C-alpha positions as a Markdown table, in Angstrom:
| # | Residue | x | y | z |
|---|---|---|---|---|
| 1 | Unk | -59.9 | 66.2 | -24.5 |
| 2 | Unk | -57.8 | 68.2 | -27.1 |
| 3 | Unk | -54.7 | 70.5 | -26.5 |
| 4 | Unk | -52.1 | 72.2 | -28.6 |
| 5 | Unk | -49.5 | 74.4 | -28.9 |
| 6 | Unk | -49.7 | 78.1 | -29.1 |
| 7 | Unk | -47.3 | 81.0 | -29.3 |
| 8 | Unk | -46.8 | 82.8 | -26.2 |
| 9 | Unk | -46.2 | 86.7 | -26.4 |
| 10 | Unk | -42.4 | 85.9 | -24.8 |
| 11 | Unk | -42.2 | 83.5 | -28.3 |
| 12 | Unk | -42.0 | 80.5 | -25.8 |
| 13 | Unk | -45.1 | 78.6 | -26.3 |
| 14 | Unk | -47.4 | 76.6 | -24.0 |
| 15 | Unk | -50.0 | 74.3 | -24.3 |
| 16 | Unk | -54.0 | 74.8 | -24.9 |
| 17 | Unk | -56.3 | 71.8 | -23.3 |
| 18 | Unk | -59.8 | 72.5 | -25.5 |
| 19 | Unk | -62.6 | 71.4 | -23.2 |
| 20 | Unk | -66.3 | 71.7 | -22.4 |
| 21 | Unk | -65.9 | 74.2 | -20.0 |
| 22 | Unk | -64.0 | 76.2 | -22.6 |
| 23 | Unk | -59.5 | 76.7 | -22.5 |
| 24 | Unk | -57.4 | 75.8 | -20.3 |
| 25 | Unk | -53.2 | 77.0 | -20.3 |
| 26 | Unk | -50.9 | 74.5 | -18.7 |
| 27 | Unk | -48.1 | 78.5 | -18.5 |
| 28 | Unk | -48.7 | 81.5 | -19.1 |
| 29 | Unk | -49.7 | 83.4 | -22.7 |
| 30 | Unk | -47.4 | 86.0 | -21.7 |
| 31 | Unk | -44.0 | 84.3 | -20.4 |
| 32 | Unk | -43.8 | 80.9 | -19.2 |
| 33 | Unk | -40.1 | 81.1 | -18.2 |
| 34 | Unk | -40.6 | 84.3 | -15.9 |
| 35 | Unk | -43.9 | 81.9 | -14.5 |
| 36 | Unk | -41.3 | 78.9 | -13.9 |
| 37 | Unk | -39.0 | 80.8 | -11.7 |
| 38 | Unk | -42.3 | 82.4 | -9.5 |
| 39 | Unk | -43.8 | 78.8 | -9.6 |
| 40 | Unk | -40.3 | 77.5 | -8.1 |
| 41 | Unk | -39.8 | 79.9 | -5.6 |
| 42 | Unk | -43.1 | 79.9 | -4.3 |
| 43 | Unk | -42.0 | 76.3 | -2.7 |
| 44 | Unk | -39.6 | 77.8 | -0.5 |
| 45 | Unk | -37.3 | 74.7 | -0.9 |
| 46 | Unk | -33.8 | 76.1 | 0.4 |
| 47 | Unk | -35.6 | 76.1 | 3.7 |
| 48 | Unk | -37.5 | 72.7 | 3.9 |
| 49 | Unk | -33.7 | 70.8 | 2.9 |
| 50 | Unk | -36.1 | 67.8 | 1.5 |
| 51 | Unk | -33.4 | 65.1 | 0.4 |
| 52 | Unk | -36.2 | 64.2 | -2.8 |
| 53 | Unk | -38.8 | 66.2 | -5.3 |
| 54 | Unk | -41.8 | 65.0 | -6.1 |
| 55 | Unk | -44.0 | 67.1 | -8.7 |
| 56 | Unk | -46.7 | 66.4 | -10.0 |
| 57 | Unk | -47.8 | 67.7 | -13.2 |
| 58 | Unk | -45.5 | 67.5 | -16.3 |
| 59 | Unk | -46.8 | 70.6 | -18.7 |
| 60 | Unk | -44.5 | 71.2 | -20.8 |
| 61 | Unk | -41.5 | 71.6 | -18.2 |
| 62 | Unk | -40.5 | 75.1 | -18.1 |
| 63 | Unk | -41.3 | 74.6 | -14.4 |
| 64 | Unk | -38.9 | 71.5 | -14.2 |
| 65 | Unk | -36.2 | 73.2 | -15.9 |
| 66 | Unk | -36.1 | 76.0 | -13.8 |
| 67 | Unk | -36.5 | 73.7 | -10.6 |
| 68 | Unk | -33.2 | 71.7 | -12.3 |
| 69 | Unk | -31.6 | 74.5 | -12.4 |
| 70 | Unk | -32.2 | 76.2 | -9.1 |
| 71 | Unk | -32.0 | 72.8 | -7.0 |
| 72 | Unk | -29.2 | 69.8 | -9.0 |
| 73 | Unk | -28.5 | 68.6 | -6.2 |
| 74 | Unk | -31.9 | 67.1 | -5.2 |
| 75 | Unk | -33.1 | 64.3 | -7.4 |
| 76 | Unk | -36.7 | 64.9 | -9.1 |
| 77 | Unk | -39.5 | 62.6 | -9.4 |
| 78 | Unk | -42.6 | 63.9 | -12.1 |
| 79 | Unk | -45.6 | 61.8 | -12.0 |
| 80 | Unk | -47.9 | 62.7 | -15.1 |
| 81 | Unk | -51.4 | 60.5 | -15.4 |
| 82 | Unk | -52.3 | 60.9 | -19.2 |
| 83 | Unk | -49.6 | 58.3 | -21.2 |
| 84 | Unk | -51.5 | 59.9 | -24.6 |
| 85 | Unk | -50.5 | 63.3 | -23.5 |
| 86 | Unk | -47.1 | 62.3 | -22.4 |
| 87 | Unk | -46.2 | 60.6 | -26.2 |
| 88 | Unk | -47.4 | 63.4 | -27.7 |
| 89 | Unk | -45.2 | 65.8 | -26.0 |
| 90 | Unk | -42.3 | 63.7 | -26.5 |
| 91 | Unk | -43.0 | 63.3 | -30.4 |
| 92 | Unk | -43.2 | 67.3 | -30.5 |
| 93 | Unk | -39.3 | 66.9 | -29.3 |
| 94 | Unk | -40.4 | 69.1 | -26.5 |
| 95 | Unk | -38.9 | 66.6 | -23.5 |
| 96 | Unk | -35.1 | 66.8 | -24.8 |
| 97 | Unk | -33.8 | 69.3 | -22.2 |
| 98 | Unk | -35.3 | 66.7 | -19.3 |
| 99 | Unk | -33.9 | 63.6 | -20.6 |
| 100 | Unk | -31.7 | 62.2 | -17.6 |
| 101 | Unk | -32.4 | 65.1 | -15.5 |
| 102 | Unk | -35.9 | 63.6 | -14.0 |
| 103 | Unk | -37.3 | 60.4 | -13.0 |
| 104 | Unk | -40.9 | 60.7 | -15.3 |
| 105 | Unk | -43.3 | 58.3 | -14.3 |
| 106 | Unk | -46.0 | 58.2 | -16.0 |
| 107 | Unk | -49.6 | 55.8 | -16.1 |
| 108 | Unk | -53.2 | 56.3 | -15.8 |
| 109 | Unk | -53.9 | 52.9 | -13.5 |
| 110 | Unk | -55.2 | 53.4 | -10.0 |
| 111 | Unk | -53.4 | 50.1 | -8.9 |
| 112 | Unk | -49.9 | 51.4 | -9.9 |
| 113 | Unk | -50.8 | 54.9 | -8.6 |
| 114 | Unk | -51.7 | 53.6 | -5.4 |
| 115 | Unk | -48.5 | 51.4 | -5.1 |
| 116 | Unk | -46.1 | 53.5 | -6.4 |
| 117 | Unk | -46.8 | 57.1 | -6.0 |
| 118 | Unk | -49.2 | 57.2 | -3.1 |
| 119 | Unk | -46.2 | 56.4 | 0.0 |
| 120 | Unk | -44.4 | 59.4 | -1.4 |
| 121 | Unk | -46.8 | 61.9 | -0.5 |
| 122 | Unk | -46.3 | 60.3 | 3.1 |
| 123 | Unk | -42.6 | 60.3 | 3.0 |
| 124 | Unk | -41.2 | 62.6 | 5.0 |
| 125 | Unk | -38.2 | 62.9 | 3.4 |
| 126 | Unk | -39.7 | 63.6 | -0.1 |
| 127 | Unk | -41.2 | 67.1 | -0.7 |
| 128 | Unk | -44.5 | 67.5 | -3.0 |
| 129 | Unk | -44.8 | 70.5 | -4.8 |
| 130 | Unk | -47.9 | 70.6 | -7.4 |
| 131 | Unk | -48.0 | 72.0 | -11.0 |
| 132 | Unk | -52.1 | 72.4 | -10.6 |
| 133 | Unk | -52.7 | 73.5 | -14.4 |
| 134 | Unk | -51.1 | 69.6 | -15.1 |
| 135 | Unk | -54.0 | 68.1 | -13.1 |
| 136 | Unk | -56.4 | 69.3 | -16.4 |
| 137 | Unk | -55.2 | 66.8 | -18.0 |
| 138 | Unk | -56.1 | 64.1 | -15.4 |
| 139 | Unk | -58.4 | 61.1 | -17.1 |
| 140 | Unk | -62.2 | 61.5 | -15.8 |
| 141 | Unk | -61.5 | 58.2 | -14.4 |
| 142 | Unk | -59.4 | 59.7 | -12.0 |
| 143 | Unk | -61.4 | 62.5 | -10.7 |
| 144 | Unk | -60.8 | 61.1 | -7.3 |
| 145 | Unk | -56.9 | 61.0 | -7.5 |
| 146 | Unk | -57.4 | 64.9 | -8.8 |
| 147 | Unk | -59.3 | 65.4 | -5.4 |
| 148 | Unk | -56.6 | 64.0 | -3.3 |
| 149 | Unk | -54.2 | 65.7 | -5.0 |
| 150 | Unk | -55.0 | 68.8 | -4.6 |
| 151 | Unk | -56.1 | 68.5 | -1.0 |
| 152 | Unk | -52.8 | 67.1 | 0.1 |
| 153 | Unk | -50.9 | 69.7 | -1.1 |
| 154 | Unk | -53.1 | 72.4 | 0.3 |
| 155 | Unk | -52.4 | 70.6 | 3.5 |
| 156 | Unk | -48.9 | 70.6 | 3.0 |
| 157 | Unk | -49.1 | 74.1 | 3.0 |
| 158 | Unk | -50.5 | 74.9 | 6.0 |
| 159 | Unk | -48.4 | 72.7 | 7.5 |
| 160 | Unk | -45.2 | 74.5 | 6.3 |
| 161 | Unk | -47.1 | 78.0 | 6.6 |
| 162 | Unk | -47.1 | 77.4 | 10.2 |
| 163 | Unk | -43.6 | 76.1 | 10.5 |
| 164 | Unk | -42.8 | 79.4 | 12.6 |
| 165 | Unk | -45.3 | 78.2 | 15.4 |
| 166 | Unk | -44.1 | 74.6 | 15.3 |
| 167 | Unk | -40.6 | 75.2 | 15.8 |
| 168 | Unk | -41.3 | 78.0 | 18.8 |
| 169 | Unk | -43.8 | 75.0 | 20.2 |
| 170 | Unk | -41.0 | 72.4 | 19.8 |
| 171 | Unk | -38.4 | 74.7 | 21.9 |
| 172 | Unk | -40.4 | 75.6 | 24.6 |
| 173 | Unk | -42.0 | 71.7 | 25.0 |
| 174 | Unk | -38.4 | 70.3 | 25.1 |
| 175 | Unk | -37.5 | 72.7 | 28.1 |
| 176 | Unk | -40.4 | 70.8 | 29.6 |
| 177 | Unk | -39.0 | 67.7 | 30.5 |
| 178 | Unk | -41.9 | 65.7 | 30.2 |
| 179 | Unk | -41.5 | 62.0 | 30.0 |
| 180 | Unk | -41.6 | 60.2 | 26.7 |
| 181 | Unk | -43.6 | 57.2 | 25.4 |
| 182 | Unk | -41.2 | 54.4 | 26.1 |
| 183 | Unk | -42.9 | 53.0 | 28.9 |
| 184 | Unk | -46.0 | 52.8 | 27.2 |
| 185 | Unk | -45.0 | 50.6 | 24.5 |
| 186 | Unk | -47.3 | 47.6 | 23.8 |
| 187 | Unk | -48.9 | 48.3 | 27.2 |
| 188 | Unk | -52.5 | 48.2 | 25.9 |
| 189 | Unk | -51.2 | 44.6 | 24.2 |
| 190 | Unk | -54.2 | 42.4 | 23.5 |
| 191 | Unk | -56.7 | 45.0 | 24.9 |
| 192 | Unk | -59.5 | 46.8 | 22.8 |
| 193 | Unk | -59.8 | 50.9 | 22.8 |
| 194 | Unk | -62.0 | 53.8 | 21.3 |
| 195 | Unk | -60.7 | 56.4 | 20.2 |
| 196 | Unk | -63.3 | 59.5 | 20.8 |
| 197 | Unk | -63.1 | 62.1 | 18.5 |
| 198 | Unk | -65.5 | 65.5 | 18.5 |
| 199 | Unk | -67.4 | 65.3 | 15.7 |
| 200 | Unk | -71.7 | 65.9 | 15.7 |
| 201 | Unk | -72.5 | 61.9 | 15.9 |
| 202 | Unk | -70.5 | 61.9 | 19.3 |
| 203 | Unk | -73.6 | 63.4 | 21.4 |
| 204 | Unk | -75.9 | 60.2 | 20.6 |
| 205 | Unk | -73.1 | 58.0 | 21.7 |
| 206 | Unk | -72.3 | 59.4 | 25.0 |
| 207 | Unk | -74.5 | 56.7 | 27.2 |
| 208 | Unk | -73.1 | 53.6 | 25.7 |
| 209 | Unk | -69.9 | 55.2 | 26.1 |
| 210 | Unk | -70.9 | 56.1 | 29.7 |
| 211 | Unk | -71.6 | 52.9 | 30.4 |
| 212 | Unk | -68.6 | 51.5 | 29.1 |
| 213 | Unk | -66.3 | 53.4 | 31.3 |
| 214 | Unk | -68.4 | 52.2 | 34.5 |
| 215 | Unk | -67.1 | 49.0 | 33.3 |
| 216 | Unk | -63.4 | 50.1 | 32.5 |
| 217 | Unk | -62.6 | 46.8 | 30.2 |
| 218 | Unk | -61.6 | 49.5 | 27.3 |
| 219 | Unk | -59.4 | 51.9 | 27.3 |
| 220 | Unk | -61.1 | 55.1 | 26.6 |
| 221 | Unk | -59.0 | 57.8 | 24.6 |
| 222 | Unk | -60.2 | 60.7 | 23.3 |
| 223 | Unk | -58.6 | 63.6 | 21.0 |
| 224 | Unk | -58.8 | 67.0 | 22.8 |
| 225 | Unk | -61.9 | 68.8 | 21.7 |
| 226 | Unk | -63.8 | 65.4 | 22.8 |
| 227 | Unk | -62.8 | 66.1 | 26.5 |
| 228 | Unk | -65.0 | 68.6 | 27.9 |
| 229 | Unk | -68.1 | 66.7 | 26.2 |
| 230 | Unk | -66.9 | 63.3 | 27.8 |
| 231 | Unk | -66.4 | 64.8 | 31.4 |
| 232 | Unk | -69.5 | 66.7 | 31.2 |
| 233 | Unk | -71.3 | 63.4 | 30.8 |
| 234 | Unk | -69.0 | 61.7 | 34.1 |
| 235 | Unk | -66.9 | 60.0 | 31.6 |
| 236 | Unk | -63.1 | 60.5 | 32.6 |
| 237 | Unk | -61.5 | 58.8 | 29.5 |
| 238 | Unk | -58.1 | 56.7 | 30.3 |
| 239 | Unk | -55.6 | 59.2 | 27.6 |
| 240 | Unk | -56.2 | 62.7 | 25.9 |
| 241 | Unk | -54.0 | 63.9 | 23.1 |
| 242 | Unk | -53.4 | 67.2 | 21.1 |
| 243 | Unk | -51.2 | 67.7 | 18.6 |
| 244 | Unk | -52.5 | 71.5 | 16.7 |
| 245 | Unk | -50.2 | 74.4 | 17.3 |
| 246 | Unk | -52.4 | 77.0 | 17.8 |
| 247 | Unk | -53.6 | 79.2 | 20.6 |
| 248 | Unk | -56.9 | 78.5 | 20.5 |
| 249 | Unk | -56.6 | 74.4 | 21.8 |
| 250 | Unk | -56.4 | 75.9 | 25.8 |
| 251 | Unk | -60.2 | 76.2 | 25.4 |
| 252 | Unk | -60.1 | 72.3 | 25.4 |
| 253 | Unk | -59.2 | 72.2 | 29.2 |
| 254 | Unk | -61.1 | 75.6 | 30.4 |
| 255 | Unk | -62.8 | 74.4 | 33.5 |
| 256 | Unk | -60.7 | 70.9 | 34.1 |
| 257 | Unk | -59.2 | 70.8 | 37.2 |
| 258 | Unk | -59.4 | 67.0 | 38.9 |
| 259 | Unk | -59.1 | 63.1 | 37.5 |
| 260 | Unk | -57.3 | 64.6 | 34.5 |
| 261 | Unk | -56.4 | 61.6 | 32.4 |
| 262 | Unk | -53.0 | 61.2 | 31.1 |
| 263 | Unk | -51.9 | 63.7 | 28.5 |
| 264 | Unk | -50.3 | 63.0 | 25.6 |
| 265 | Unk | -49.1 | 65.8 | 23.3 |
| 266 | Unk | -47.5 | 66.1 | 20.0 |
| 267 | Unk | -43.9 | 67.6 | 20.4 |
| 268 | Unk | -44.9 | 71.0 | 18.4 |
| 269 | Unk | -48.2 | 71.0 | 20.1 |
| 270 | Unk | -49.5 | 74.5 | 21.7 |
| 271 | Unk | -47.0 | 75.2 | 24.4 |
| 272 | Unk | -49.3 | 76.9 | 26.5 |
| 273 | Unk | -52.4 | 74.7 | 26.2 |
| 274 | Unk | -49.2 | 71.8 | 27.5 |
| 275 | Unk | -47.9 | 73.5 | 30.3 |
| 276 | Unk | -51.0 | 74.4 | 31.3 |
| 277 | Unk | -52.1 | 71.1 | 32.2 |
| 278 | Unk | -53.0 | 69.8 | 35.3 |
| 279 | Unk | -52.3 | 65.9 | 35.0 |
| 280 | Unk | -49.5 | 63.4 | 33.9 |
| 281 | Unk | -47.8 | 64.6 | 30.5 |
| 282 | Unk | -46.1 | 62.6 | 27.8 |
| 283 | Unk | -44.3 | 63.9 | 24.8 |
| 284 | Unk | -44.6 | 62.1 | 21.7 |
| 285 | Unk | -42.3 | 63.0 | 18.8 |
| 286 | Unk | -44.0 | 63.2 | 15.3 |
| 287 | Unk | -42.5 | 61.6 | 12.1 |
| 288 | Unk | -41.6 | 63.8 | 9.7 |
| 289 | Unk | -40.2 | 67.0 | 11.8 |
| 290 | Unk | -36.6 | 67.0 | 12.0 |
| 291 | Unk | -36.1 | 68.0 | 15.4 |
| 292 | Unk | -38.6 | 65.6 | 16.7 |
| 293 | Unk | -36.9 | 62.9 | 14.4 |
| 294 | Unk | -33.4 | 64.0 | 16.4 |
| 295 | Unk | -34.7 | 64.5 | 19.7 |
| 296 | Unk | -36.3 | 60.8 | 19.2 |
| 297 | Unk | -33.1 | 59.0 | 18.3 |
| 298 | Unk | -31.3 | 60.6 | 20.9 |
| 299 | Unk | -33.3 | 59.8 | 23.6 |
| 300 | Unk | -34.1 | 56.1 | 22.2 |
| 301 | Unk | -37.7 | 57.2 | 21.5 |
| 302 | Unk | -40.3 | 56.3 | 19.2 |
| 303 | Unk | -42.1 | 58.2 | 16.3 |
| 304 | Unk | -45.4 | 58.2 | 15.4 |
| 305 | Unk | -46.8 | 59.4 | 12.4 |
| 306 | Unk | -49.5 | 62.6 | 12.4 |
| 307 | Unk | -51.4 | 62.1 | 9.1 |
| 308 | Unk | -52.6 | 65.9 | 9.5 |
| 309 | Unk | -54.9 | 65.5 | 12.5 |
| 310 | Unk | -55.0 | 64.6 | 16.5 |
| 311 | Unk | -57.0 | 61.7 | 15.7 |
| 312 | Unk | -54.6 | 60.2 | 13.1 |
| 313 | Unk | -52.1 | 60.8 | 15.7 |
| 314 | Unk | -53.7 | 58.9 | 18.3 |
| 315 | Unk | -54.3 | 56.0 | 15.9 |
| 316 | Unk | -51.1 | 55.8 | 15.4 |
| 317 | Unk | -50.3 | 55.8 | 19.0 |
| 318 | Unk | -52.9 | 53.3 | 20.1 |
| 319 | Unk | -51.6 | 50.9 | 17.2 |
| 320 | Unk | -48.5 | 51.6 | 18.6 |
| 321 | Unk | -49.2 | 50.6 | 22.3 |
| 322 | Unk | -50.1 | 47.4 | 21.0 |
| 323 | Unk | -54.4 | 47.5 | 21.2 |
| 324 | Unk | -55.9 | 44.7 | 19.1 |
| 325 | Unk | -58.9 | 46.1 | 18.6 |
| 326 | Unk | -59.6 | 50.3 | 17.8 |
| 327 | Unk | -62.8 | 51.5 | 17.4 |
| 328 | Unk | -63.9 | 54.9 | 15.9 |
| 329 | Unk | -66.5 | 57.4 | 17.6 |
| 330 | Unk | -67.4 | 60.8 | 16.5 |
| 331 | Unk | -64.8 | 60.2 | 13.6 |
| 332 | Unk | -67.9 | 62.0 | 11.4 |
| 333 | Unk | -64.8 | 63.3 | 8.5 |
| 334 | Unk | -67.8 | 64.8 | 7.6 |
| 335 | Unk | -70.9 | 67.9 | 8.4 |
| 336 | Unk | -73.4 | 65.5 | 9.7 |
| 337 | Unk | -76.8 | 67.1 | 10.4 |
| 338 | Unk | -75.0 | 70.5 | 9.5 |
| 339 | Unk | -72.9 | 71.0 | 12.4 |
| 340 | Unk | -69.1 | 71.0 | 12.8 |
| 341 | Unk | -68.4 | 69.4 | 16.4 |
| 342 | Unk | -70.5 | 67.6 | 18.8 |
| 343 | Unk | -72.8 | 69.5 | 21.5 |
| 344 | Unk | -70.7 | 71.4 | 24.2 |
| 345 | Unk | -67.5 | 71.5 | 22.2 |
| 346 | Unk | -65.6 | 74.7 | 21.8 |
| 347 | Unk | -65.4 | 74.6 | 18.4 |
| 348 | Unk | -68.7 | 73.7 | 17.2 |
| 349 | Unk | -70.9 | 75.9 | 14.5 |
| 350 | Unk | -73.0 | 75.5 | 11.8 |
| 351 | Unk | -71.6 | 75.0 | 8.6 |
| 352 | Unk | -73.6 | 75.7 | 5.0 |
| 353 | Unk | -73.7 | 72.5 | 2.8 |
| 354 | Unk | -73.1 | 74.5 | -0.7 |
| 355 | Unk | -69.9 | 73.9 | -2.2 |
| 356 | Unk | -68.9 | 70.8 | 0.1 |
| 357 | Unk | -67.3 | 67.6 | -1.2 |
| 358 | Unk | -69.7 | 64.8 | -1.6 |
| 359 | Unk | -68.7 | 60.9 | -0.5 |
| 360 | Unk | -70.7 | 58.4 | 0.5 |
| 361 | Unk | -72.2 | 58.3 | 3.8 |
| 362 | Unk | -71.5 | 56.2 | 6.7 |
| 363 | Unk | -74.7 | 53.2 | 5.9 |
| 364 | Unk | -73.5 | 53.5 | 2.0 |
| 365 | Unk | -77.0 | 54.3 | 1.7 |
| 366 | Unk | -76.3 | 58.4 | -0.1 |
| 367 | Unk | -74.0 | 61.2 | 0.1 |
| 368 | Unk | -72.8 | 63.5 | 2.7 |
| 369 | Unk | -71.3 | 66.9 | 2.7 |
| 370 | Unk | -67.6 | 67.2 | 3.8 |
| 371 | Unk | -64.5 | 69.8 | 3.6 |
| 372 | Unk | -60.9 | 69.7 | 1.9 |
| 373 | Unk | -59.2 | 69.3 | 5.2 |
| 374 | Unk | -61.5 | 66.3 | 6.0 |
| 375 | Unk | -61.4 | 64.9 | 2.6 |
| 376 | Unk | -57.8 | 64.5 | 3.5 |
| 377 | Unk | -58.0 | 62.7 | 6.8 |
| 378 | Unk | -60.3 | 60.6 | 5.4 |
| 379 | Unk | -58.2 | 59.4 | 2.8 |
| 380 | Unk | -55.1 | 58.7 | 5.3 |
| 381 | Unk | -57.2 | 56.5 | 7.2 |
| 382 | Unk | -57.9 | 54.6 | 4.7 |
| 383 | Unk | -54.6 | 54.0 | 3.6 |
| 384 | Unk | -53.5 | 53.6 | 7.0 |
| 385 | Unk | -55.5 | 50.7 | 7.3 |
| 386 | Unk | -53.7 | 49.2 | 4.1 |
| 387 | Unk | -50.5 | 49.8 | 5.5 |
| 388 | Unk | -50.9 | 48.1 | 8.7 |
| 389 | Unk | -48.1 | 45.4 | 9.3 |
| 390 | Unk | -49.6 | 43.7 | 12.7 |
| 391 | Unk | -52.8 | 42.5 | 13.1 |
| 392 | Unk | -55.3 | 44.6 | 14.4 |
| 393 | Unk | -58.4 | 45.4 | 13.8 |
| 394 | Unk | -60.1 | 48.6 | 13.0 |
| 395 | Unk | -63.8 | 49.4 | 13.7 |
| 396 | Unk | -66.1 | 52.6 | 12.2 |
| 397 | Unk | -68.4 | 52.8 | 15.2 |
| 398 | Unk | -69.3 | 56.6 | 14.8 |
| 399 | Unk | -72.6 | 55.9 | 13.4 |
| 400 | Unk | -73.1 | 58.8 | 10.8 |
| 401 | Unk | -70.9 | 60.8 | 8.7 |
| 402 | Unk | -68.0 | 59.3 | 6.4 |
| 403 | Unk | -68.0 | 55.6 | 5.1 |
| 404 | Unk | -63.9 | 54.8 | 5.6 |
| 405 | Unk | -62.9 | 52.0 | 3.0 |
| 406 | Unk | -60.9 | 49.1 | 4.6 |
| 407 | Unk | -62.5 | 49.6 | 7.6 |
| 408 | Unk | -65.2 | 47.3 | 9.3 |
| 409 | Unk | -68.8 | 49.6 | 10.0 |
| 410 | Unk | -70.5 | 48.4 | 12.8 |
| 411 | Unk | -72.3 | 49.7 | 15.6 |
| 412 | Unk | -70.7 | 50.7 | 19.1 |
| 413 | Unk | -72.8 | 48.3 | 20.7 |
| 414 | Unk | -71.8 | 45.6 | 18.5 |
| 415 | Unk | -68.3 | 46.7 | 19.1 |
| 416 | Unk | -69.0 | 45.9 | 23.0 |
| 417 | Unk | -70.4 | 42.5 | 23.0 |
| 418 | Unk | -67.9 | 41.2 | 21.0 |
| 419 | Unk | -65.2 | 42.5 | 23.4 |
């Protein structure tokens, strides 16, 4: 990889990246100060409050400067992966201006990455805003790190694009008064569970999991969209959870109207899909969501993390209530056999493979076909599984789709017998 400077028609200059594939700008040929202040503002910052910056993607700063500039008060982290381009840059004298004003961190090893960046993009104190021209200059080596990168902002952003819908969920499932999850705390101690989740490989695993509930020695909890499949098969699983703020989740419980297991929702969970339930209720307040985070310490509640999805939250949750053992069904984090969901979900469809992200499969055996969004999830639980302080142990059982790192890949059955 080769860059270099050239003049910009403003008389700024930016910086060329000569590949294959042909040039690549880190700002604009035309003005890459007026660029700085549109990249800046796109972030909406002013109305997240985040108490620390992290951006990743050095350039050549006119992006920093103008964040400086808008926002001293917050302290900013940069995170840059290619130490060549970083010494060249600061040889040109082009770093000056930034000297003391940002934390730089800079290194192209995946074990420092991992340990010093990669608990910041879980933080929820610490915003992530992404220079994406910057991640050109990624090493090859790191194609991966690229990957998550850019997925976990592009989930951030949804997240904060519905921020409207959260807070008007939050309001109106406080007024509630639903219990929290205090009582439940280590209440599953010693005890194995499965978490049930909706994706294609769920259908084949509905008779062992039938036969499992006749014997109710594991708790059976399943994320939301995995209801209406379980009960259609006379499996009434022990806990259900949903945590997306959007309309559509009252299709989960269309038709439910007797043995409804306990619910446990997400405090900024769809309002009307909540109060619309027939059975017991818990609130759980999310990490990360500063109303939840209040409403948690005034009430001498717990908080769980999300990780993006209803099945990270219930991880999270299970871990919490103190199972030692969590297996994983229908956690495809992939488009196995083509399809989105499991039979008789609401949700499910047929998705073309073109385009998708390729990992390796569940047997390590090829590659399968998976989405952004997924991408993501799948990375979280693999680093969930690093980050676990207590001893517990975390099963793939789902048979198909995603291999998870960290995580031991056995069958569902095998997962039985040595309960």
């Amino acid at each position: 990889m080769k860059w270099y400077f050239i003049q910009t028609k403003s008389g700024h200059v930016t910086v060329a990246l000569k590949r294959m594939a042909g040039e690549v700008l880190l700002h604009s040929k035309y003005d890459p100060v007026k660029e700085a202040k549109r990249w800046v503002d796109q972030w909406e910052i002013e109305k997240h409050s985040p108490k620390k910056i992290l951006v990743i993607g050095l350039g050549v700063g006119y992006h920093l400067k103008q964040l400086i500039q808008d926002f001293p008060h917050i302290p900013v982290m940069v995170w840059e992966f290619n130490p060549e381009y970083v010494e060249w840059l600061k040889n040109s004298c082009r770093l000056q201006d930034l000297a003391g004003e940002i934390q730089l961190c800079v290194s192209d090893e995946w074990i420092e990455i991992r340990t010093k960046l990669l608990p910041f993009l879980d933080d929820p104190e610490t915003m992530v805003l992404l220079h994406s021209p910057s991640l050109e200059l990624i090493p090859e080596k790191l194609t991966s790190l690229k990957e998550l990168l850019e997925n976990h902002v592009q989930f951030l952003r949804t997240i904060r694009r519905h921020a409207d819908q959260l807070d008007y969920n939050f309001n109106l499932n406080v007024s509630l008064n639903d219990a929290g999850i205090s009582q439940w705390k280590d209440t599953l101690g010693n005890k194995a569970a499965i978490l049930v989740s909706a994706g294609p490989s769920l259908t084949k695993q509905l008779p062992i999991l039938a036969d499992i509930h006749k014997k109710g020695s594991i708790t059976l909890a399943c994320v939301g969209t995995a209801l209406q499949p379980l009960l259609n098969y006379g499996i009434n699983p022990d806990i259900v959870m949903v945590s997306d703020p959007q309309d559509n989740i009252k299709e989960q419980f269309i038709k439910i109207n007797h043995m409804e297991p306990s619910l446990f929702y997400l405090a900024t969970a769809n309002h009307k899909a909540v109060a619309d339930y027939l059975g017991p209720r818990f609130i759980v307040w999310q990490k990360g969501f500063d109303k939840s985070e209040l409403q948690a310490e005034l009430r001498g509640e717990s908080l769980i993390q999300t990780g993006g999805s209803v099945a990270t939250c219930l991880l999270d949750l299970l871990v919490w209530m103190g199972c030692k053992k969590i297996a994983l069904v229908g956690q495809d984090l992939a488009f196995s056999n083509g399809y989105s969901h499991a039979e008789g979900t609401h949700g499910v469809r047929e998705v073309h493979m073109e385009n998708l992200i390729k990992i390796p499969d569940y047997y390590q055996q090829g590659k399968i076909g998976t989405s952004k969004n997924l991408f993501v999830y799948l990375k979280w639980f693999e680093r969930y599984s690093r980050s676990l302080i207590r001893n517990v142990e975390l099963w793939n059982c789902t048979e198909g789709g995603a291999f998870i790192h960290g995580w031991i890949h056995k069958s569902l059955q095998q997962f039985v017998n040595f309960e």
